[in-house]
Amino acid sequence: MPATFSEAIARRPLGLFQIVTVAVCLLVLMCDGVDMQLLGLVAPVVIRDFGVDKGTFGIAMSAALVGMGIGAWLGGWLGDILGRRRSLALAALIFGLATIAASTSGSVWSMAAWRLIGGLGFGSAFSNALAMGSEWLPKRWQPLAITSLSVGTPAGGAIAGVLAPELLAEHGWRGTFIAFGAATLVLVVIVYTALRDSPSFLLAKGKRNEALQNARRVIRADIELAAEHLDTGSAEGPPVGVLHSSNFRLNAGVGAGFAASTLVAYGILNWSTTILTTKGVSLQLAGYAISVAGITSILGSILAGILVQKFGTKPVMLAVSGILAVTLVALAAAVETMSTASSGGIALVTVLIGIAAAAFSCSIATVYVVITLGYPQSCRSAGIGFGIFTGRIGAILASGFGGVFLEIGGGSTLPFFAILVASAALIFAAALVIDRHVPAA
């Protein structure tokens, strides 16, 4: 009796090929994170070299973020057409070459142009790595794998933070860009050599022989494979796209939930230092609070995979949005009443920032599970890209308008935190709108 690839591997232990596939996808996202964070790490030197102010240089800093949003959707669409493997290799090639090319920049605008191109690769890599990594795994492992892959980019940023200062001291910022870009190009070879498109994807494309050949990497015996159940929007008809009417509630819920989650995330991460230093806290202590948030963000993402396996995505999104809203209210109250003379007050704010970071990261990782497993096979990469695109909207809004709401409050941060609390409530509503939640394993 024919079985889908998901059904065929459901009760089998993980094989070496599956583990290697996820590991290579994680490596791609770590390199993605390295190149993505690189400009921020060398920014003071580049600003001095270009002879511009920080405000003007912000154009170059935000270019990759814009490119990532566009690249996630376009690259995901390309992955659904050409295949995850080719698109992932192409994405790594683009952001590797763009990083090397950025070393030749002589102005903010040329740097912004190369970072925009690199951002296209960053976004495309994320969409296709999540799709590729999940499609080779049994359903019981998929949520944990997806949330673990989602920490690849921040982990890569941490690696860049360790390596970049030494490279900068020895080779300057241009040499640092070349070194990291060249390392990414090596990854292109690894991707093309080690990875293969999943049987599920190949069956959806009508490539049955290739699907059976790839399936033997995991299932040694010959098996008659059937297409996955969600390949079409109806019992008959062609494969659906992301904007098909059958995906309406999923699109609406994912768009609102992802945008709201990243708005809170970038609001906290981008503006906490400004908020705390305005209150009289030293830059060193304010930076410590953000470093704590970085650690708890990673823990929150990993925790999301464990919770989703046990409870499913809907209960996790509902619970996390409630915890996030309560934490943000408490954080607003703590900031408003904080005295720089009180070490306890500063410690409380730091703890609350850490809890908020764990919560919004858990929410983001849970949405990644929904978009990776909720969309049909025929538009999975594009669906992931759509989700990331909406997430960039939240990030850009927080980055661009966070300062406006701080200015509106005068000496008060309440208008700023009111927006964040409203965003947490929107995550709760999005969880109710989504109609393709991932059940507990």
Tab-separated table of N, CA and C in Angstrom, residues 263-397:
chain	number	residue	atom	x	y	z
A	263	LEU	N	8.098	42.777	16.320
A	263	LEU	CA	7.995	44.157	16.780
A	263	LEU	C	8.401	44.253	18.253
A	264	VAL	N	7.921	43.314	19.062
A	264	VAL	CA	8.319	43.298	20.473
A	264	VAL	C	9.813	43.026	20.595
A	265	ALA	N	10.305	42.053	19.816
A	265	ALA	CA	11.709	41.676	19.911
A	265	ALA	C	12.633	42.846	19.580
A	266	TYR	N	12.398	43.496	18.453
A	266	TYR	CA	13.280	44.597	18.052
A	266	TYR	C	13.036	45.835	18.901
A	267	GLY	N	11.812	45.979	19.420
A	267	GLY	CA	11.558	47.080	20.333
A	267	GLY	C	12.399	46.958	21.587
A	268	ILE	N	12.458	45.750	22.141
A	268	ILE	CA	13.259	45.518	23.353
A	268	ILE	C	14.754	45.580	23.049
A	269	LEU	N	15.193	44.844	22.032
A	269	LEU	CA	16.624	44.733	21.758
A	269	LEU	C	17.238	46.035	21.238
A	270	ASN	N	16.485	46.789	20.440
A	270	ASN	CA	17.034	48.011	19.844
A	270	ASN	C	16.955	49.225	20.753
A	271	TRP	N	15.957	49.255	21.654
A	271	TRP	CA	15.709	50.480	22.400
A	271	TRP	C	15.941	50.381	23.912
A	272	SER	N	16.211	49.169	24.420
A	272	SER	CA	16.422	49.041	25.865
A	272	SER	C	17.646	49.821	26.338
A	273	THR	N	18.714	49.776	25.552
A	273	THR	CA	19.917	50.518	25.937
A	273	THR	C	19.628	52.011	26.027
A	274	THR	N	18.903	52.537	25.041
A	274	THR	CA	18.540	53.964	25.058
A	274	THR	C	17.656	54.287	26.255
A	275	ILE	N	16.670	53.432	26.516
A	275	ILE	CA	15.757	53.660	27.644
A	275	ILE	C	16.515	53.678	28.955
A	276	LEU	N	17.401	52.711	29.161
A	276	LEU	CA	18.108	52.591	30.440
A	276	LEU	C	19.128	53.716	30.635
A	277	THR	N	19.871	54.045	29.573
A	277	THR	CA	20.856	55.122	29.728
A	277	THR	C	20.163	56.470	29.949
A	278	THR	N	18.980	56.660	29.371
A	278	THR	CA	18.205	57.881	29.619
A	278	THR	C	17.793	57.972	31.085
A	279	LYS	N	17.561	56.812	31.687
A	279	LYS	CA	17.201	56.764	33.108
A	279	LYS	C	18.418	56.884	34.022
A	280	GLY	N	19.604	57.023	33.425
A	280	GLY	CA	20.812	57.216	34.225
A	280	GLY	C	21.640	55.975	34.443
A	281	VAL	N	21.240	54.862	33.849
A	281	VAL	CA	22.013	53.624	33.983
A	281	VAL	C	23.250	53.716	33.079
A	282	SER	N	24.377	53.188	33.548
A	282	SER	CA	25.599	53.244	32.755
A	282	SER	C	25.447	52.386	31.500
A	283	LEU	N	26.210	52.752	30.483
A	283	LEU	CA	26.161	52.008	29.229
A	283	LEU	C	26.594	50.559	29.438
A	284	GLN	N	27.527	50.346	30.343
A	284	GLN	CA	28.005	48.999	30.625
A	284	GLN	C	26.886	48.122	31.193
A	285	LEU	N	26.130	48.645	32.175
A	285	LEU	CA	25.031	47.878	32.758
A	285	LEU	C	23.892	47.682	31.758
A	286	ALA	N	23.642	48.715	30.953
A	286	ALA	CA	22.599	48.579	29.934
A	286	ALA	C	22.981	47.514	28.913
A	287	GLY	N	24.246	47.489	28.521
A	287	GLY	CA	24.723	46.464	27.603
A	287	GLY	C	24.646	45.077	28.204
A	288	TYR	N	24.851	44.991	29.522
A	288	TYR	CA	24.744	43.700	30.206
A	288	TYR	C	23.319	43.175	30.112
A	289	ALA	N	22.347	44.070	30.263
A	289	ALA	CA	20.939	43.654	30.164
A	289	ALA	C	20.640	43.076	28.787
A	290	ILE	N	21.204	43.669	27.748
A	290	ILE	CA	20.977	43.164	26.389
A	290	ILE	C	21.681	41.831	26.178
A	291	SER	N	22.866	41.660	26.779
A	291	SER	CA	23.567	40.384	26.648
A	291	SER	C	22.792	39.266	27.344
A	292	VAL	N	22.149	39.594	28.465
A	292	VAL	CA	21.293	38.621	29.150
A	292	VAL	C	20.129	38.243	28.230
A	293	ALA	N	19.559	39.238	27.563
A	293	ALA	CA	18.459	38.984	26.632
A	293	ALA	C	18.899	38.078	25.489
A	294	GLY	N	20.136	38.227	25.035
A	294	GLY	CA	20.647	37.366	23.973
A	294	GLY	C	20.701	35.907	24.399
A	295	ILE	N	21.124	35.683	25.631
A	295	ILE	CA	21.215	34.315	26.144
A	295	ILE	C	19.827	33.713	26.327
A	296	THR	N	18.927	34.467	26.954
A	296	THR	CA	17.581	33.932	27.198
A	296	THR	C	16.795	33.770	25.898
A	297	SER	N	17.145	34.547	24.866
A	297	SER	CA	16.494	34.383	23.558
A	297	SER	C	16.775	33.002	22.986
A	298	ILE	N	18.035	32.593	23.053
A	298	ILE	CA	18.409	31.275	22.550
A	298	ILE	C	17.711	30.179	23.347
A	299	LEU	N	17.701	30.333	24.677
A	299	LEU	CA	17.035	29.343	25.528
A	299	LEU	C	15.538	29.289	25.232
A	300	GLY	N	14.930	30.453	24.997
A	300	GLY	CA	13.503	30.501	24.685
A	300	GLY	C	13.176	29.805	23.386
A	301	SER	N	14.045	29.941	22.390
A	301	SER	CA	13.817	29.286	21.105
A	301	SER	C	13.881	27.770	21.239
A	302	ILE	N	14.874	27.288	21.976
A	302	ILE	CA	15.007	25.844	22.175
A	302	ILE	C	13.835	25.312	22.997
A	303	LEU	N	13.434	26.073	24.039
A	303	LEU	CA	12.303	25.671	24.867
A	303	LEU	C	11.031	25.545	24.034
A	304	ALA	N	10.881	26.418	23.026
A	304	ALA	CA	9.691	26.371	22.175
A	304	ALA	C	9.542	25.004	21.518
A	305	GLY	N	10.651	24.437	21.037
A	305	GLY	CA	10.589	23.124	20.400
A	305	GLY	C	10.117	22.044	21.352
A	306	ILE	N	10.592	22.092	22.579
A	306	ILE	CA	10.194	21.103	23.584
A	306	ILE	C	8.714	21.256	23.921
A	307	LEU	N	8.283	22.493	24.114
A	307	LEU	CA	6.884	22.742	24.469
A	307	LEU	C	5.933	22.370	23.339
A	308	VAL	N	6.313	22.697	22.104
A	308	VAL	CA	5.456	22.372	20.965
A	308	VAL	C	5.330	20.859	20.810
A	309	GLN	N	6.427	20.130	21.017
A	309	GLN	CA	6.348	18.674	20.957
A	309	GLN	C	5.341	18.123	21.962
A	310	LYS	N	5.292	18.737	23.134
A	310	LYS	CA	4.453	18.233	24.212
A	310	LYS	C	3.015	18.728	24.126
A	311	PHE	N	2.822	20.009	23.729
A	311	PHE	CA	1.492	20.613	23.795
A	311	PHE	C	0.920	21.037	22.445
A	312	GLY	N	1.748	21.196	21.412
A	312	GLY	CA	1.276	21.731	20.146
A	312	GLY	C	1.455	23.238	20.090
A	313	THR	N	1.334	23.819	18.882
A	313	THR	CA	1.653	25.239	18.715
A	313	THR	C	0.599	26.185	19.290
A	314	LYS	N	-0.675	25.812	19.225
A	314	LYS	CA	-1.720	26.736	19.684
A	314	LYS	C	-1.637	27.028	21.178
A	315	PRO	N	-1.579	26.019	22.046
A	315	PRO	CA	-1.451	26.316	23.479
A	315	PRO	C	-0.182	27.095	23.815
A	316	VAL	N	0.899	26.791	23.097
A	316	VAL	CA	2.158	27.491	23.373
A	316	VAL	C	2.047	28.967	23.000
A	317	MET	N	1.490	29.262	21.822
A	317	MET	CA	1.336	30.661	21.419
A	317	MET	C	0.437	31.432	22.386
A	318	LEU	N	-0.664	30.817	22.803
A	318	LEU	CA	-1.591	31.487	23.724
A	318	LEU	C	-0.921	31.754	25.059
A	319	ALA	N	-0.233	30.752	25.597
A	319	ALA	CA	0.406	30.908	26.909
A	319	ALA	C	1.553	31.914	26.856
A	320	VAL	N	2.383	31.815	25.812
A	320	VAL	CA	3.545	32.708	25.725
A	320	VAL	C	3.116	34.155	25.542
A	321	SER	N	2.059	34.398	24.749
A	321	SER	CA	1.596	35.775	24.551
A	321	SER	C	1.107	36.367	25.875
A	322	GLY	N	0.446	35.548	26.692
A	322	GLY	CA	-0.003	36.033	28.006
A	322	GLY	C	1.167	36.354	28.915
A	323	ILE	N	2.153	35.452	28.951
A	323	ILE	CA	3.354	35.696	29.769
A	323	ILE	C	4.083	36.941	29.289
A	324	LEU	N	4.167	37.104	27.989
A	324	LEU	CA	4.856	38.264	27.429
A	324	LEU	C	4.140	39.555	27.802
A	325	ALA	N	2.826	39.571	27.699
A	325	ALA	CA	2.065	40.786	28.036
A	325	ALA	C	2.259	41.162	29.504
A	326	VAL	N	2.156	40.179	30.405
A	326	VAL	CA	2.329	40.444	31.841
A	326	VAL	C	3.750	40.939	32.121
A	327	THR	N	4.737	40.330	31.489
A	327	THR	CA	6.135	40.724	31.698
A	327	THR	C	6.381	42.149	31.217
A	328	LEU	N	5.787	42.512	30.076
A	328	LEU	CA	5.978	43.865	29.545
A	328	LEU	C	5.329	44.917	30.442
A	329	VAL	N	4.155	44.590	31.001
A	329	VAL	CA	3.505	45.515	31.951
A	329	VAL	C	4.398	45.696	33.168
A	330	ALA	N	4.939	44.590	33.683
A	330	ALA	CA	5.826	44.669	34.853
A	330	ALA	C	7.102	45.438	34.522
A	331	LEU	N	7.621	45.238	33.308
A	331	LEU	CA	8.836	45.944	32.892
A	331	LEU	C	8.587	47.439	32.786
A	332	ALA	N	7.440	47.818	32.227
A	332	ALA	CA	7.102	49.244	32.139
A	332	ALA	C	7.030	49.875	33.523
A	333	ALA	N	6.388	49.173	34.452
A	333	ALA	CA	6.270	49.695	35.820
A	333	ALA	C	7.645	49.802	36.480
A	334	ALA	N	8.499	48.797	36.249
A	334	ALA	CA	9.830	48.804	36.856
A	334	ALA	C	10.694	49.927	36.302
A	335	VAL	N	10.605	50.159	34.997
A	335	VAL	CA	11.388	51.235	34.380
A	335	VAL	C	10.906	52.598	34.865
A	336	GLU	N	9.585	52.766	34.942
A	336	GLU	CA	9.024	54.055	35.361
A	336	GLU	C	9.415	54.423	36.791
A	337	THR	N	9.532	53.422	37.654
A	337	THR	CA	9.830	53.679	39.075
A	337	THR	C	11.279	53.428	39.439
A	338	MET	N	12.120	53.120	38.428
A	338	MET	CA	13.503	52.740	38.698
A	338	MET	C	14.335	53.927	39.159
A	339	SER	N	15.161	53.675	40.131
A	339	SER	CA	16.121	54.668	40.601
A	339	SER	C	17.517	54.136	40.340
A	340	THR	N	18.371	54.950	39.743
A	340	THR	CA	19.731	54.497	39.435
A	340	THR	C	20.531	54.236	40.700
A	341	ALA	N	20.064	54.763	41.824
A	341	ALA	CA	20.755	54.518	43.092
A	341	ALA	C	20.432	53.138	43.634
A	342	SER	N	19.407	52.509	43.090
A	342	SER	CA	18.960	51.211	43.581
A	342	SER	C	19.461	50.102	42.668
A	343	SER	N	20.407	49.310	43.171
A	343	SER	CA	20.912	48.188	42.378
A	343	SER	C	19.823	47.135	42.191
A	344	GLY	N	18.924	47.043	43.170
A	344	GLY	CA	17.828	46.090	43.067
A	344	GLY	C	16.898	46.424	41.921
A	345	GLY	N	16.632	47.729	41.724
A	345	GLY	CA	15.768	48.149	40.631
A	345	GLY	C	16.371	47.826	39.283
A	346	ILE	N	17.671	48.052	39.134
A	346	ILE	CA	18.360	47.752	37.881
A	346	ILE	C	18.364	46.240	37.633
A	347	ALA	N	18.591	45.473	38.688
A	347	ALA	CA	18.598	44.019	38.566
A	347	ALA	C	17.221	43.504	38.153
A	348	LEU	N	16.159	44.093	38.727
A	348	LEU	CA	14.803	43.679	38.388
A	348	LEU	C	14.515	43.940	36.915
A	349	VAL	N	14.902	45.111	36.437
A	349	VAL	CA	14.687	45.441	35.023
A	349	VAL	C	15.446	44.470	34.129
A	350	THR	N	16.681	44.140	34.502
A	350	THR	CA	17.484	43.201	33.716
A	350	THR	C	16.822	41.826	33.648
A	351	VAL	N	16.312	41.364	34.790
A	351	VAL	CA	15.627	40.066	34.839
A	351	VAL	C	14.375	40.082	33.961
A	352	LEU	N	13.597	41.167	34.039
A	352	LEU	CA	12.364	41.255	33.255
A	352	LEU	C	12.664	41.329	31.754
A	353	ILE	N	13.745	42.020	31.381
A	353	ILE	CA	14.150	42.051	29.976
A	353	ILE	C	14.519	40.645	29.519
A	354	GLY	N	15.217	39.905	30.376
A	354	GLY	CA	15.577	38.532	30.048
A	354	GLY	C	14.363	37.635	29.872
A	355	ILE	N	13.362	37.781	30.757
A	355	ILE	CA	12.138	36.986	30.647
A	355	ILE	C	11.378	37.353	29.372
A	356	ALA	N	11.293	38.651	29.088
A	356	ALA	CA	10.606	39.105	27.872
A	356	ALA	C	11.292	38.548	26.626
A	357	ALA	N	12.635	38.527	26.629
A	357	ALA	CA	13.378	38.013	25.481
A	357	ALA	C	13.119	36.523	25.284
A	358	ALA	N	13.087	35.782	26.383
A	358	ALA	CA	12.781	34.349	26.275
A	358	ALA	C	11.379	34.144	25.719
A	359	ALA	N	10.427	34.985	26.142
A	359	ALA	CA	9.033	34.844	25.705
A	359	ALA	C	8.878	35.193	24.229
A	360	PHE	N	9.444	36.347	23.790
A	360	PHE	CA	9.239	36.696	22.376
A	360	PHE	C	10.019	35.757	21.461
A	361	SER	N	11.145	35.219	21.919
A	361	SER	CA	11.877	34.248	21.107
A	361	SER	C	11.116	32.931	21.018
A	362	CYS	N	10.483	32.536	22.116
A	362	CYS	CA	9.648	31.331	22.118
A	362	CYS	C	8.479	31.508	21.153
A	363	SER	N	7.900	32.710	21.138
A	363	SER	CA	6.796	32.998	20.231
A	363	SER	C	7.251	32.944	18.774
A	364	ILE	N	8.387	33.566	18.469
A	364	ILE	CA	8.913	33.573	17.105
A	364	ILE	C	9.222	32.156	16.644
A	365	ALA	N	9.872	31.372	17.505
A	365	ALA	CA	10.223	30.003	17.138
A	365	ALA	C	8.974	29.157	16.922
A	366	THR	N	7.929	29.393	17.725
A	366	THR	CA	6.682	28.648	17.557
A	366	THR	C	6.018	28.987	16.222
A	367	VAL	N	6.056	30.259	15.832
A	367	VAL	CA	5.504	30.651	14.536
A	367	VAL	C	6.305	30.014	13.402
A	368	TYR	N	7.622	29.880	13.581
A	368	TYR	CA	8.436	29.187	12.581
A	368	TYR	C	7.936	27.759	12.377
A	369	VAL	N	7.563	27.086	13.475
A	369	VAL	CA	7.040	25.722	13.357
A	369	VAL	C	5.739	25.729	12.559
A	370	VAL	N	4.869	26.705	12.849
A	370	VAL	CA	3.578	26.790	12.149
A	370	VAL	C	3.787	27.003	10.655
A	371	ILE	N	4.648	27.943	10.285
A	371	ILE	CA	4.803	28.245	8.860
A	371	ILE	C	5.544	27.129	8.116
A	372	THR	N	6.445	26.431	8.817
A	372	THR	CA	7.200	25.374	8.154
A	372	THR	C	6.344	24.134	7.915
A	373	LEU	N	5.453	23.839	8.851
A	373	LEU	CA	4.654	22.614	8.747
A	373	LEU	C	3.211	22.878	8.345
A	374	GLY	N	2.761	24.127	8.374
A	374	GLY	CA	1.367	24.435	8.064
A	374	GLY	C	1.079	24.604	6.582
A	375	TYR	N	2.072	25.095	5.837
A	375	TYR	CA	1.843	25.313	4.404
A	375	TYR	C	1.982	24.008	3.626
A	376	PRO	N	1.220	23.848	2.532
A	376	PRO	CA	1.338	22.647	1.700
A	376	PRO	C	2.748	22.498	1.147
A	377	GLN	N	3.098	21.273	0.805
A	377	GLN	CA	4.405	20.979	0.224
A	377	GLN	C	4.687	21.848	-0.997
A	378	SER	N	3.644	22.138	-1.768
A	378	SER	CA	3.805	22.866	-3.032
A	378	SER	C	4.258	24.303	-2.844
A	379	CYS	N	4.064	24.873	-1.665
A	379	CYS	CA	4.466	26.277	-1.441
A	379	CYS	C	5.123	26.462	-0.076
A	380	ARG	N	5.785	25.416	0.405
A	380	ARG	CA	6.347	25.488	1.764
A	380	ARG	C	7.434	26.541	1.895
A	381	SER	N	8.417	26.537	1.005
A	381	SER	CA	9.497	27.530	1.089
A	381	SER	C	8.952	28.945	0.945
A	382	ALA	N	8.017	29.127	0.003
A	382	ALA	CA	7.420	30.458	-0.189
A	382	ALA	C	6.597	30.855	1.031
A	383	GLY	N	5.936	29.888	1.676
A	383	GLY	CA	5.181	30.189	2.888
A	383	GLY	C	6.088	30.643	4.012
A	384	ILE	N	7.224	29.957	4.166
A	384	ILE	CA	8.208	30.385	5.167
A	384	ILE	C	8.704	31.792	4.825
A	385	GLY	N	8.957	32.015	3.543
A	385	GLY	CA	9.407	33.342	3.114
A	385	GLY	C	8.386	34.416	3.403
A	386	PHE	N	7.114	34.103	3.188
A	386	PHE	CA	6.045	35.055	3.496
A	386	PHE	C	6.054	35.397	4.979
A	387	GLY	N	6.200	34.377	5.824
A	387	GLY	CA	6.234	34.629	7.261
A	387	GLY	C	7.399	35.512	7.662
A	388	ILE	N	8.583	35.206	7.127
A	388	ILE	CA	9.764	36.014	7.443
A	388	ILE	C	9.591	37.441	6.935
A	389	PHE	N	8.985	37.590	5.761
A	389	PHE	CA	8.724	38.922	5.200
A	389	PHE	C	7.865	39.750	6.149
A	390	THR	N	6.784	39.157	6.664
A	390	THR	CA	5.924	39.895	7.599
A	390	THR	C	6.670	40.192	8.893
A	391	GLY	N	7.554	39.251	9.276
A	391	GLY	CA	8.361	39.507	10.467
A	391	GLY	C	9.278	40.698	10.302
A	392	ARG	N	9.819	40.873	9.093
A	392	ARG	CA	10.686	42.037	8.841
A	392	ARG	C	9.897	43.340	8.958
A	393	ILE	N	8.603	43.278	8.606
A	393	ILE	CA	7.772	44.480	8.742
A	393	ILE	C	7.722	44.911	10.204
A	394	GLY	N	7.493	43.946	11.107
A	394	GLY	CA	7.480	44.269	12.528
A	394	GLY	C	8.813	44.809	12.996
A	395	ALA	N	9.903	44.203	12.502
A	395	ALA	CA	11.240	44.650	12.896
A	395	ALA	C	11.510	46.078	12.428
A	396	ILE	N	11.128	46.375	11.195
A	396	ILE	CA	11.356	47.715	10.652
A	396	ILE	C	10.507	48.756	11.381
A	397	LEU	N	9.256	48.402	11.693
A	397	LEU	CA	8.394	49.326	12.443
A	397	LEU	C	8.980	49.635	13.806
